[in-house]
């Protein structure tokens, strides 16, 4: 599995799975950027991510699913597109929100066709990375709201 990064607050309100190799200290970003306590689990490759997500979906009493996946596309096999397709193909994971960070800012059509929730160009500097991840966390956990009733037939 990957490394576990927790905010300084002991009560974790939100869980994030970061798939890739961050260029910054995600613990510091989470502590500074989110009003609520955020736990970030970092896995460096797609296979580890799929293994962790599958375990969480099959044994929710032992492993918790994240509320958000940040998927960096420049990491080892399986690639980010494969991870995203596997998440969307799983009945237990298909509703999991996925924000894709892509170093190739030329074509995001495939990401949306594969049902990624958002596409963000991968920042090139540590400062840009910090600002980008912080903005995503603030948006997702402070601003975004879900309907009071479930819109999905099986939910």
PDB file of N, CA, C and O in Angstrom, residues 3-75:
ATOM      1  N   UNK A   3       1.736   5.395   1.391  1.00  0.00           N
ATOM      2  CA  UNK A   3       1.973   6.056   2.662  1.00  0.00           C
ATOM      3  C   UNK A   3       0.695   6.762   3.105  1.00  0.00           C
ATOM      4  O   UNK A   3      -0.054   7.275   2.295  1.00  0.00           O
ATOM      5  N   UNK A   4       0.463   6.758   4.386  1.00  0.00           N
ATOM      6  CA  UNK A   4      -0.726   7.397   4.941  1.00  0.00           C
ATOM      7  C   UNK A   4      -0.333   8.778   5.427  1.00  0.00           C
ATOM      8  O   UNK A   4       0.603   8.912   6.213  1.00  0.00           O
ATOM      9  N   UNK A   5      -1.006   9.779   4.990  1.00  0.00           N
ATOM     10  CA  UNK A   5      -0.761  11.151   5.406  1.00  0.00           C
ATOM     11  C   UNK A   5      -2.026  11.652   6.065  1.00  0.00           C
ATOM     12  O   UNK A   5      -3.094  11.597   5.489  1.00  0.00           O
ATOM     13  N   UNK A   6      -1.902  12.136   7.257  1.00  0.00           N
ATOM     14  CA  UNK A   6      -3.068  12.648   7.969  1.00  0.00           C
ATOM     15  C   UNK A   6      -2.841  14.099   8.347  1.00  0.00           C
ATOM     16  O   UNK A   6      -1.726  14.512   8.615  1.00  0.00           O
ATOM     17  N   UNK A   7      -3.931  14.831   8.403  1.00  0.00           N
ATOM     18  CA  UNK A   7      -3.830  16.202   8.883  1.00  0.00           C
ATOM     19  C   UNK A   7      -3.509  16.165  10.365  1.00  0.00           C
ATOM     20  O   UNK A   7      -3.580  15.130  11.013  1.00  0.00           O
ATOM     21  N   UNK A   8      -3.163  17.301  10.935  1.00  0.00           N
ATOM     22  CA  UNK A   8      -2.784  17.333  12.344  1.00  0.00           C
ATOM     23  C   UNK A   8      -3.966  17.100  13.267  1.00  0.00           C
ATOM     24  O   UNK A   8      -3.802  16.704  14.400  1.00  0.00           O
ATOM     25  N   UNK A   9      -5.168  17.316  12.805  1.00  0.00           N
ATOM     26  CA  UNK A   9      -6.367  17.072  13.595  1.00  0.00           C
ATOM     27  C   UNK A   9      -6.633  15.567  13.652  1.00  0.00           C
ATOM     28  O   UNK A   9      -6.549  14.883  12.649  1.00  0.00           O
ATOM     29  N   UNK A  10      -6.967  15.046  14.829  1.00  0.00           N
ATOM     30  CA  UNK A  10      -7.194  13.609  14.982  1.00  0.00           C
ATOM     31  C   UNK A  10      -8.520  13.145  14.398  1.00  0.00           C
ATOM     32  O   UNK A  10      -8.716  11.967  14.176  1.00  0.00           O
ATOM     33  N   UNK A  11      -9.458  14.039  14.187  1.00  0.00           N
ATOM     34  CA  UNK A  11     -10.753  13.637  13.644  1.00  0.00           C
ATOM     35  C   UNK A  11     -10.742  13.864  12.133  1.00  0.00           C
ATOM     36  O   UNK A  11     -10.693  14.986  11.667  1.00  0.00           O
ATOM     37  N   UNK A  12     -10.762  12.789  11.394  1.00  0.00           N
ATOM     38  CA  UNK A  12     -10.723  12.868   9.939  1.00  0.00           C
ATOM     39  C   UNK A  12     -12.143  12.931   9.407  1.00  0.00           C
ATOM     40  O   UNK A  12     -12.946  12.043   9.668  1.00  0.00           O
ATOM     41  N   UNK A  13     -12.457  14.005   8.697  1.00  0.00           N
ATOM     42  CA  UNK A  13     -13.782  14.172   8.120  1.00  0.00           C
ATOM     43  C   UNK A  13     -13.844  13.692   6.677  1.00  0.00           C
ATOM     44  O   UNK A  13     -14.884  13.279   6.203  1.00  0.00           O
ATOM     45  N   UNK A  14     -12.734  13.759   5.961  1.00  0.00           N
ATOM     46  CA  UNK A  14     -12.723  13.445   4.536  1.00  0.00           C
ATOM     47  C   UNK A  14     -11.484  12.635   4.202  1.00  0.00           C
ATOM     48  O   UNK A  14     -10.410  12.868   4.738  1.00  0.00           O
ATOM     49  N   UNK A  15     -11.668  11.686   3.262  1.00  0.00           N
ATOM     50  CA  UNK A  15     -10.560  10.835   2.843  1.00  0.00           C
ATOM     51  C   UNK A  15     -10.325  11.011   1.342  1.00  0.00           C
ATOM     52  O   UNK A  15     -11.262  11.014   0.562  1.00  0.00           O
ATOM     53  N   UNK A  16      -9.040  11.117   0.988  1.00  0.00           N
ATOM     54  CA  UNK A  16      -8.634  11.300  -0.395  1.00  0.00           C
ATOM     55  C   UNK A  16      -7.597  10.230  -0.726  1.00  0.00           C
ATOM     56  O   UNK A  16      -6.710   9.948   0.078  1.00  0.00           O
ATOM     57  N   UNK A  17      -7.728   9.643  -1.906  1.00  0.00           N
ATOM     58  CA  UNK A  17      -6.695   8.758  -2.423  1.00  0.00           C
ATOM     59  C   UNK A  17      -5.993   9.497  -3.548  1.00  0.00           C
ATOM     60  O   UNK A  17      -6.624   9.881  -4.530  1.00  0.00           O
ATOM     61  N   UNK A  18      -4.700   9.719  -3.386  1.00  0.00           N
ATOM     62  CA  UNK A  18      -3.892  10.351  -4.426  1.00  0.00           C
ATOM     63  C   UNK A  18      -3.115   9.247  -5.113  1.00  0.00           C
ATOM     64  O   UNK A  18      -2.344   8.525  -4.476  1.00  0.00           O
ATOM     65  N   UNK A  19      -3.295   9.116  -6.429  1.00  0.00           N
ATOM     66  CA  UNK A  19      -2.612   8.092  -7.200  1.00  0.00           C
ATOM     67  C   UNK A  19      -1.587   8.777  -8.084  1.00  0.00           C
ATOM     68  O   UNK A  19      -1.940   9.518  -8.994  1.00  0.00           O
ATOM     69  N   UNK A  20      -0.323   8.555  -7.780  1.00  0.00           N
ATOM     70  CA  UNK A  20       0.754   9.183  -8.527  1.00  0.00           C
ATOM     71  C   UNK A  20       1.891   9.539  -7.603  1.00  0.00           C
ATOM     72  O   UNK A  20       2.003   9.021  -6.502  1.00  0.00           O
ATOM     73  N   UNK A  21       2.741  10.426  -8.068  1.00  0.00           N
ATOM     74  CA  UNK A  21       3.899  10.853  -7.286  1.00  0.00           C
ATOM     75  C   UNK A  21       3.842  12.361  -7.087  1.00  0.00           C
ATOM     76  O   UNK A  21       4.273  13.121  -7.955  1.00  0.00           O
ATOM     77  N   UNK A  22       3.297  12.787  -5.949  1.00  0.00           N
ATOM     78  CA  UNK A  22       3.177  14.234  -5.724  1.00  0.00           C
ATOM     79  C   UNK A  22       4.542  14.895  -5.580  1.00  0.00           C
ATOM     80  O   UNK A  22       5.479  14.294  -5.070  1.00  0.00           O
ATOM     81  N   UNK A  23       4.624  16.128  -6.051  1.00  0.00           N
ATOM     82  CA  UNK A  23       5.867  16.887  -5.983  1.00  0.00           C
ATOM     83  C   UNK A  23       5.936  17.756  -4.741  1.00  0.00           C
ATOM     84  O   UNK A  23       6.862  18.544  -4.597  1.00  0.00           O
ATOM     85  N   UNK A  24       4.934  17.628  -3.886  1.00  0.00           N
ATOM     86  CA  UNK A  24       4.860  18.466  -2.687  1.00  0.00           C
ATOM     87  C   UNK A  24       4.434  17.619  -1.492  1.00  0.00           C
ATOM     88  O   UNK A  24       4.027  16.472  -1.638  1.00  0.00           O
ATOM     89  N   UNK A  25       4.482  18.223  -0.318  1.00  0.00           N
ATOM     90  CA  UNK A  25       4.054  17.575   0.918  1.00  0.00           C
ATOM     91  C   UNK A  25       2.531  17.701   1.023  1.00  0.00           C
ATOM     92  O   UNK A  25       2.006  18.750   1.383  1.00  0.00           O
ATOM     93  N   UNK A  26       1.823  16.618   0.710  1.00  0.00           N
ATOM     94  CA  UNK A  26       0.362  16.661   0.727  1.00  0.00           C
ATOM     95  C   UNK A  26      -0.198  16.872   2.127  1.00  0.00           C
ATOM     96  O   UNK A  26      -1.264  17.459   2.283  1.00  0.00           O
ATOM     97  N   UNK A  27       0.496  16.403   3.153  1.00  0.00           N
ATOM     98  CA  UNK A  27       0.016  16.609   4.526  1.00  0.00           C
ATOM     99  C   UNK A  27      -0.064  18.098   4.835  1.00  0.00           C
ATOM    100  O   UNK A  27      -1.046  18.575   5.411  1.00  0.00           O
ATOM    101  N   UNK A  28       0.942  18.842   4.446  1.00  0.00           N
ATOM    102  CA  UNK A  28       0.946  20.285   4.687  1.00  0.00           C
ATOM    103  C   UNK A  28      -0.165  20.978   3.905  1.00  0.00           C
ATOM    104  O   UNK A  28      -0.849  21.864   4.425  1.00  0.00           O
ATOM    105  N   UNK A  29      -0.367  20.560   2.658  1.00  0.00           N
ATOM    106  CA  UNK A  29      -1.431  21.163   1.853  1.00  0.00           C
ATOM    107  C   UNK A  29      -2.787  20.901   2.494  1.00  0.00           C
ATOM    108  O   UNK A  29      -3.619  21.791   2.598  1.00  0.00           O
ATOM    109  N   UNK A  30      -3.016  19.671   2.921  1.00  0.00           N
ATOM    110  CA  UNK A  30      -4.302  19.325   3.527  1.00  0.00           C
ATOM    111  C   UNK A  30      -4.534  20.110   4.808  1.00  0.00           C
ATOM    112  O   UNK A  30      -5.643  20.576   5.077  1.00  0.00           O
ATOM    113  N   UNK A  31      -3.506  20.256   5.616  1.00  0.00           N
ATOM    114  CA  UNK A  31      -3.627  20.987   6.871  1.00  0.00           C
ATOM    115  C   UNK A  31      -3.948  22.451   6.605  1.00  0.00           C
ATOM    116  O   UNK A  31      -4.794  23.043   7.261  1.00  0.00           O
ATOM    117  N   UNK A  32      -3.297  23.044   5.608  1.00  0.00           N
ATOM    118  CA  UNK A  32      -3.472  24.457   5.306  1.00  0.00           C
ATOM    119  C   UNK A  32      -4.708  24.767   4.478  1.00  0.00           C
ATOM    120  O   UNK A  32      -5.296  25.829   4.601  1.00  0.00           O
ATOM    121  N   UNK A  33      -5.123  23.835   3.618  1.00  0.00           N
ATOM    122  CA  UNK A  33      -6.119  24.149   2.602  1.00  0.00           C
ATOM    123  C   UNK A  33      -7.549  23.809   2.966  1.00  0.00           C
ATOM    124  O   UNK A  33      -8.471  24.452   2.487  1.00  0.00           O
ATOM    125  N   UNK A  34      -7.766  22.787   3.744  1.00  0.00           N
ATOM    126  CA  UNK A  34      -9.126  22.322   3.998  1.00  0.00           C
ATOM    127  C   UNK A  34      -9.570  22.716   5.400  1.00  0.00           C
ATOM    128  O   UNK A  34      -8.812  22.597   6.360  1.00  0.00           O
ATOM    129  N   UNK A  35     -10.802  23.182   5.503  1.00  0.00           N
ATOM    130  CA  UNK A  35     -11.356  23.542   6.802  1.00  0.00           C
ATOM    131  C   UNK A  35     -11.548  22.297   7.660  1.00  0.00           C
ATOM    132  O   UNK A  35     -11.372  22.336   8.862  1.00  0.00           O
ATOM    133  N   UNK A  36     -11.915  21.192   7.042  1.00  0.00           N
ATOM    134  CA  UNK A  36     -12.110  19.936   7.755  1.00  0.00           C
ATOM    135  C   UNK A  36     -10.821  19.125   7.716  1.00  0.00           C
ATOM    136  O   UNK A  36      -9.964  19.344   6.876  1.00  0.00           O
ATOM    137  N   UNK A  37     -10.720  18.176   8.631  1.00  0.00           N
ATOM    138  CA  UNK A  37      -9.565  17.287   8.629  1.00  0.00           C
ATOM    139  C   UNK A  37      -9.638  16.381   7.409  1.00  0.00           C
ATOM    140  O   UNK A  37     -10.675  15.795   7.124  1.00  0.00           O
ATOM    141  N   UNK A  38      -8.549  16.286   6.682  1.00  0.00           N
ATOM    142  CA  UNK A  38      -8.498  15.473   5.473  1.00  0.00           C
ATOM    143  C   UNK A  38      -7.362  14.467   5.618  1.00  0.00           C
ATOM    144  O   UNK A  38      -6.249  14.823   5.975  1.00  0.00           O
ATOM    145  N   UNK A  39      -7.675  13.212   5.338  1.00  0.00           N
ATOM    146  CA  UNK A  39      -6.672  12.158   5.320  1.00  0.00           C
ATOM    147  C   UNK A  39      -6.364  11.843   3.869  1.00  0.00           C
ATOM    148  O   UNK A  39      -7.278  11.601   3.077  1.00  0.00           O
ATOM    149  N   UNK A  40      -5.074  11.863   3.515  1.00  0.00           N
ATOM    150  CA  UNK A  40      -4.673  11.565   2.148  1.00  0.00           C
ATOM    151  C   UNK A  40      -3.796  10.325   2.162  1.00  0.00           C
ATOM    152  O   UNK A  40      -2.791  10.275   2.864  1.00  0.00           O
ATOM    153  N   UNK A  41      -4.203   9.328   1.395  1.00  0.00           N
ATOM    154  CA  UNK A  41      -3.397   8.129   1.216  1.00  0.00           C
ATOM    155  C   UNK A  41      -2.782   8.230  -0.163  1.00  0.00           C
ATOM    156  O   UNK A  41      -3.495   8.421  -1.148  1.00  0.00           O
ATOM    157  N   UNK A  42      -1.461   8.127  -0.231  1.00  0.00           N
ATOM    158  CA  UNK A  42      -0.749   8.255  -1.497  1.00  0.00           C
ATOM    159  C   UNK A  42      -0.273   6.880  -1.947  1.00  0.00           C
ATOM    160  O   UNK A  42       0.396   6.175  -1.195  1.00  0.00           O
ATOM    161  N   UNK A  43      -0.660   6.507  -3.165  1.00  0.00           N
ATOM    162  CA  UNK A  43      -0.133   5.291  -3.781  1.00  0.00           C
ATOM    163  C   UNK A  43       0.535   5.706  -5.087  1.00  0.00           C
ATOM    164  O   UNK A  43       0.013   6.539  -5.815  1.00  0.00           O
ATOM    165  N   UNK A  44       1.693   5.116  -5.355  1.00  0.00           N
ATOM    166  CA  UNK A  44       2.504   5.572  -6.480  1.00  0.00           C
ATOM    167  C   UNK A  44       2.087   4.990  -7.817  1.00  0.00           C
ATOM    168  O   UNK A  44       2.445   5.531  -8.853  1.00  0.00           O
ATOM    169  N   UNK A  45       1.321   3.886  -7.814  1.00  0.00           N
ATOM    170  CA  UNK A  45       0.994   3.300  -9.107  1.00  0.00           C
ATOM    171  C   UNK A  45      -0.457   2.837  -9.161  1.00  0.00           C
ATOM    172  O   UNK A  45      -1.113   2.682  -8.137  1.00  0.00           O
ATOM    173  N   UNK A  46      -0.912   2.606 -10.377  1.00  0.00           N
ATOM    174  CA  UNK A  46      -2.301   2.235 -10.619  1.00  0.00           C
ATOM    175  C   UNK A  46      -2.685   0.891 -10.043  1.00  0.00           C
ATOM    176  O   UNK A  46      -3.796   0.709  -9.556  1.00  0.00           O
ATOM    177  N   UNK A  47      -1.773  -0.071 -10.079  1.00  0.00           N
ATOM    178  CA  UNK A  47      -2.076  -1.394  -9.536  1.00  0.00           C
ATOM    179  C   UNK A  47      -2.342  -1.314  -8.041  1.00  0.00           C
ATOM    180  O   UNK A  47      -3.281  -1.922  -7.542  1.00  0.00           O
ATOM    181  N   UNK A  48      -1.521  -0.556  -7.317  1.00  0.00           N
ATOM    182  CA  UNK A  48      -1.724  -0.388  -5.881  1.00  0.00           C
ATOM    183  C   UNK A  48      -3.041   0.327  -5.599  1.00  0.00           C
ATOM    184  O   UNK A  48      -3.755  -0.012  -4.655  1.00  0.00           O
ATOM    185  N   UNK A  49      -3.368   1.310  -6.432  1.00  0.00           N
ATOM    186  CA  UNK A  49      -4.628   2.033  -6.258  1.00  0.00           C
ATOM    187  C   UNK A  49      -5.827   1.109  -6.437  1.00  0.00           C
ATOM    188  O   UNK A  49      -6.755   1.116  -5.630  1.00  0.00           O
ATOM    189  N   UNK A  50      -5.796   0.312  -7.505  1.00  0.00           N
ATOM    190  CA  UNK A  50      -6.908  -0.599  -7.757  1.00  0.00           C
ATOM    191  C   UNK A  50      -7.024  -1.649  -6.655  1.00  0.00           C
ATOM    192  O   UNK A  50      -8.129  -1.999  -6.230  1.00  0.00           O
ATOM    193  N   UNK A  51      -5.905  -2.130  -6.162  1.00  0.00           N
ATOM    194  CA  UNK A  51      -5.913  -3.097  -5.072  1.00  0.00           C
ATOM    195  C   UNK A  51      -6.541  -2.488  -3.821  1.00  0.00           C
ATOM    196  O   UNK A  51      -7.378  -3.104  -3.166  1.00  0.00           O
ATOM    197  N   UNK A  52      -6.138  -1.274  -3.500  1.00  0.00           N
ATOM    198  CA  UNK A  52      -6.669  -0.595  -2.312  1.00  0.00           C
ATOM    199  C   UNK A  52      -8.158  -0.294  -2.459  1.00  0.00           C
ATOM    200  O   UNK A  52      -8.935  -0.503  -1.529  1.00  0.00           O
ATOM    201  N   UNK A  53      -8.575   0.194  -3.611  1.00  0.00           N
ATOM    202  CA  UNK A  53      -9.986   0.511  -3.833  1.00  0.00           C
ATOM    203  C   UNK A  53     -10.848  -0.747  -3.813  1.00  0.00           C
ATOM    204  O   UNK A  53     -11.955  -0.742  -3.265  1.00  0.00           O
ATOM    205  N   UNK A  54     -10.345  -1.815  -4.393  1.00  0.00           N
ATOM    206  CA  UNK A  54     -11.085  -3.082  -4.397  1.00  0.00           C
ATOM    207  C   UNK A  54     -11.250  -3.599  -2.978  1.00  0.00           C
ATOM    208  O   UNK A  54     -12.341  -4.023  -2.583  1.00  0.00           O
ATOM    209  N   UNK A  55     -10.182  -3.554  -2.196  1.00  0.00           N
ATOM    210  CA  UNK A  55     -10.258  -4.005  -0.803  1.00  0.00           C
ATOM    211  C   UNK A  55     -11.276  -3.179  -0.021  1.00  0.00           C
ATOM    212  O   UNK A  55     -12.074  -3.719   0.754  1.00  0.00           O
ATOM    213  N   UNK A  56     -11.278  -1.869  -0.230  1.00  0.00           N
ATOM    214  CA  UNK A  56     -12.221  -0.997   0.480  1.00  0.00           C
ATOM    215  C   UNK A  56     -13.660  -1.254   0.054  1.00  0.00           C
ATOM    216  O   UNK A  56     -14.576  -1.197   0.872  1.00  0.00           O
ATOM    217  N   UNK A  57     -13.862  -1.565  -1.220  1.00  0.00           N
ATOM    218  CA  UNK A  57     -15.234  -1.804  -1.684  1.00  0.00           C
ATOM    219  C   UNK A  57     -15.749  -3.164  -1.237  1.00  0.00           C
ATOM    220  O   UNK A  57     -16.945  -3.343  -1.032  1.00  0.00           O
ATOM    221  N   UNK A  58     -14.846  -4.129  -1.091  1.00  0.00           N
ATOM    222  CA  UNK A  58     -15.265  -5.480  -0.713  1.00  0.00           C
ATOM    223  C   UNK A  58     -15.339  -5.681   0.796  1.00  0.00           C
ATOM    224  O   UNK A  58     -16.118  -6.508   1.267  1.00  0.00           O
ATOM    225  N   UNK A  59     -14.538  -4.968   1.551  1.00  0.00           N
ATOM    226  CA  UNK A  59     -14.536  -5.110   3.013  1.00  0.00           C
ATOM    227  C   UNK A  59     -14.602  -3.729   3.670  1.00  0.00           C
ATOM    228  O   UNK A  59     -13.637  -3.267   4.276  1.00  0.00           O
ATOM    229  N   UNK A  60     -15.760  -3.068   3.577  1.00  0.00           N
ATOM    230  CA  UNK A  60     -15.862  -1.707   4.105  1.00  0.00           C
ATOM    231  C   UNK A  60     -15.673  -1.607   5.621  1.00  0.00           C
ATOM    232  O   UNK A  60     -15.355  -0.532   6.130  1.00  0.00           O
ATOM    233  N   UNK A  61     -15.856  -2.712   6.347  1.00  0.00           N
ATOM    234  CA  UNK A  61     -15.626  -2.668   7.789  1.00  0.00           C
ATOM    235  C   UNK A  61     -14.135  -2.580   8.115  1.00  0.00           C
ATOM    236  O   UNK A  61     -13.760  -2.067   9.156  1.00  0.00           O
ATOM    237  N   UNK A  62     -13.294  -3.079   7.222  1.00  0.00           N
ATOM    238  CA  UNK A  62     -11.850  -3.087   7.449  1.00  0.00           C
ATOM    239  C   UNK A  62     -11.134  -1.925   6.762  1.00  0.00           C
ATOM    240  O   UNK A  62     -10.108  -1.456   7.238  1.00  0.00           O
ATOM    241  N   UNK A  63     -11.645  -1.496   5.628  1.00  0.00           N
ATOM    242  CA  UNK A  63     -11.009  -0.438   4.836  1.00  0.00           C
ATOM    243  C   UNK A  63     -12.069   0.583   4.446  1.00  0.00           C
ATOM    244  O   UNK A  63     -13.165   0.216   4.067  1.00  0.00           O
ATOM    245  N   UNK A  64     -11.720   1.857   4.512  1.00  0.00           N
ATOM    246  CA  UNK A  64     -12.671   2.896   4.130  1.00  0.00           C
ATOM    247  C   UNK A  64     -12.396   3.385   2.718  1.00  0.00           C
ATOM    248  O   UNK A  64     -11.248   3.614   2.336  1.00  0.00           O
ATOM    249  N   UNK A  65     -13.474   3.547   1.963  1.00  0.00           N
ATOM    250  CA  UNK A  65     -13.356   4.141   0.633  1.00  0.00           C
ATOM    251  C   UNK A  65     -13.065   5.629   0.777  1.00  0.00           C
ATOM    252  O   UNK A  65     -13.594   6.279   1.677  1.00  0.00           O
ATOM    253  N   UNK A  66     -12.263   6.170  -0.116  1.00  0.00           N
ATOM    254  CA  UNK A  66     -12.068   7.627  -0.091  1.00  0.00           C
ATOM    255  C   UNK A  66     -13.318   8.332  -0.598  1.00  0.00           C
ATOM    256  O   UNK A  66     -14.136   7.739  -1.299  1.00  0.00           O
ATOM    257  N   UNK A  67     -13.448   9.600  -0.251  1.00  0.00           N
ATOM    258  CA  UNK A  67     -14.535  10.412  -0.798  1.00  0.00           C
ATOM    259  C   UNK A  67     -14.138  11.035  -2.129  1.00  0.00           C
ATOM    260  O   UNK A  67     -14.981  11.538  -2.862  1.00  0.00           O
ATOM    261  N   UNK A  68     -12.838  11.004  -2.431  1.00  0.00           N
ATOM    262  CA  UNK A  68     -12.329  11.629  -3.652  1.00  0.00           C
ATOM    263  C   UNK A  68     -11.044  10.925  -4.063  1.00  0.00           C
ATOM    264  O   UNK A  68     -10.218  10.585  -3.215  1.00  0.00           O
ATOM    265  N   UNK A  69     -10.882  10.725  -5.378  1.00  0.00           N
ATOM    266  CA  UNK A  69      -9.628  10.199  -5.925  1.00  0.00           C
ATOM    267  C   UNK A  69      -8.995  11.299  -6.770  1.00  0.00           C
ATOM    268  O   UNK A  69      -9.657  11.875  -7.645  1.00  0.00           O
ATOM    269  N   UNK A  70      -7.746  11.598  -6.488  1.00  0.00           N
ATOM    270  CA  UNK A  70      -6.949  12.486  -7.326  1.00  0.00           C
ATOM    271  C   UNK A  70      -6.017  11.590  -8.115  1.00  0.00           C
ATOM    272  O   UNK A  70      -5.161  10.908  -7.548  1.00  0.00           O
ATOM    273  N   UNK A  71      -6.195  11.569  -9.422  1.00  0.00           N
ATOM    274  CA  UNK A  71      -5.514  10.608 -10.282  1.00  0.00           C
ATOM    275  C   UNK A  71      -4.535  11.320 -11.197  1.00  0.00           C
ATOM    276  O   UNK A  71      -4.927  12.010 -12.139  1.00  0.00           O
ATOM    277  N   UNK A  72      -3.255  11.170 -10.908  1.00  0.00           N
ATOM    278  CA  UNK A  72      -2.203  11.757 -11.734  1.00  0.00           C
ATOM    279  C   UNK A  72      -1.892  10.789 -12.868  1.00  0.00           C
ATOM    280  O   UNK A  72      -1.665   9.614 -12.628  1.00  0.00           O
ATOM    281  N   UNK A  73      -1.889  11.267 -14.098  1.00  0.00           N
ATOM    282  CA  UNK A  73      -1.740  10.362 -15.231  1.00  0.00           C
ATOM    283  C   UNK A  73      -0.309   9.949 -15.549  1.00  0.00           C
ATOM    284  O   UNK A  73      -0.114   9.005 -16.291  1.00  0.00           O
ATOM    285  N   UNK A  74       0.686  10.590 -15.008  1.00  0.00           N
ATOM    286  CA  UNK A  74       2.058  10.216 -15.365  1.00  0.00           C
ATOM    287  C   UNK A  74       2.685   9.301 -14.309  1.00  0.00           C
ATOM    288  O   UNK A  74       3.543   9.676 -13.551  1.00  0.00           O
ATOM    289  N   UNK A  75       2.217   8.061 -14.256  1.00  0.00           N
ATOM    290  CA  UNK A  75       2.794   7.078 -13.353  1.00  0.00           C
ATOM    291  C   UNK A  75       2.816   5.722 -14.024  1.00  0.00           C
ATOM    292  O   UNK A  75       2.328   5.560 -15.129  1.00  0.00           O
TER     293      UNK A  75
END
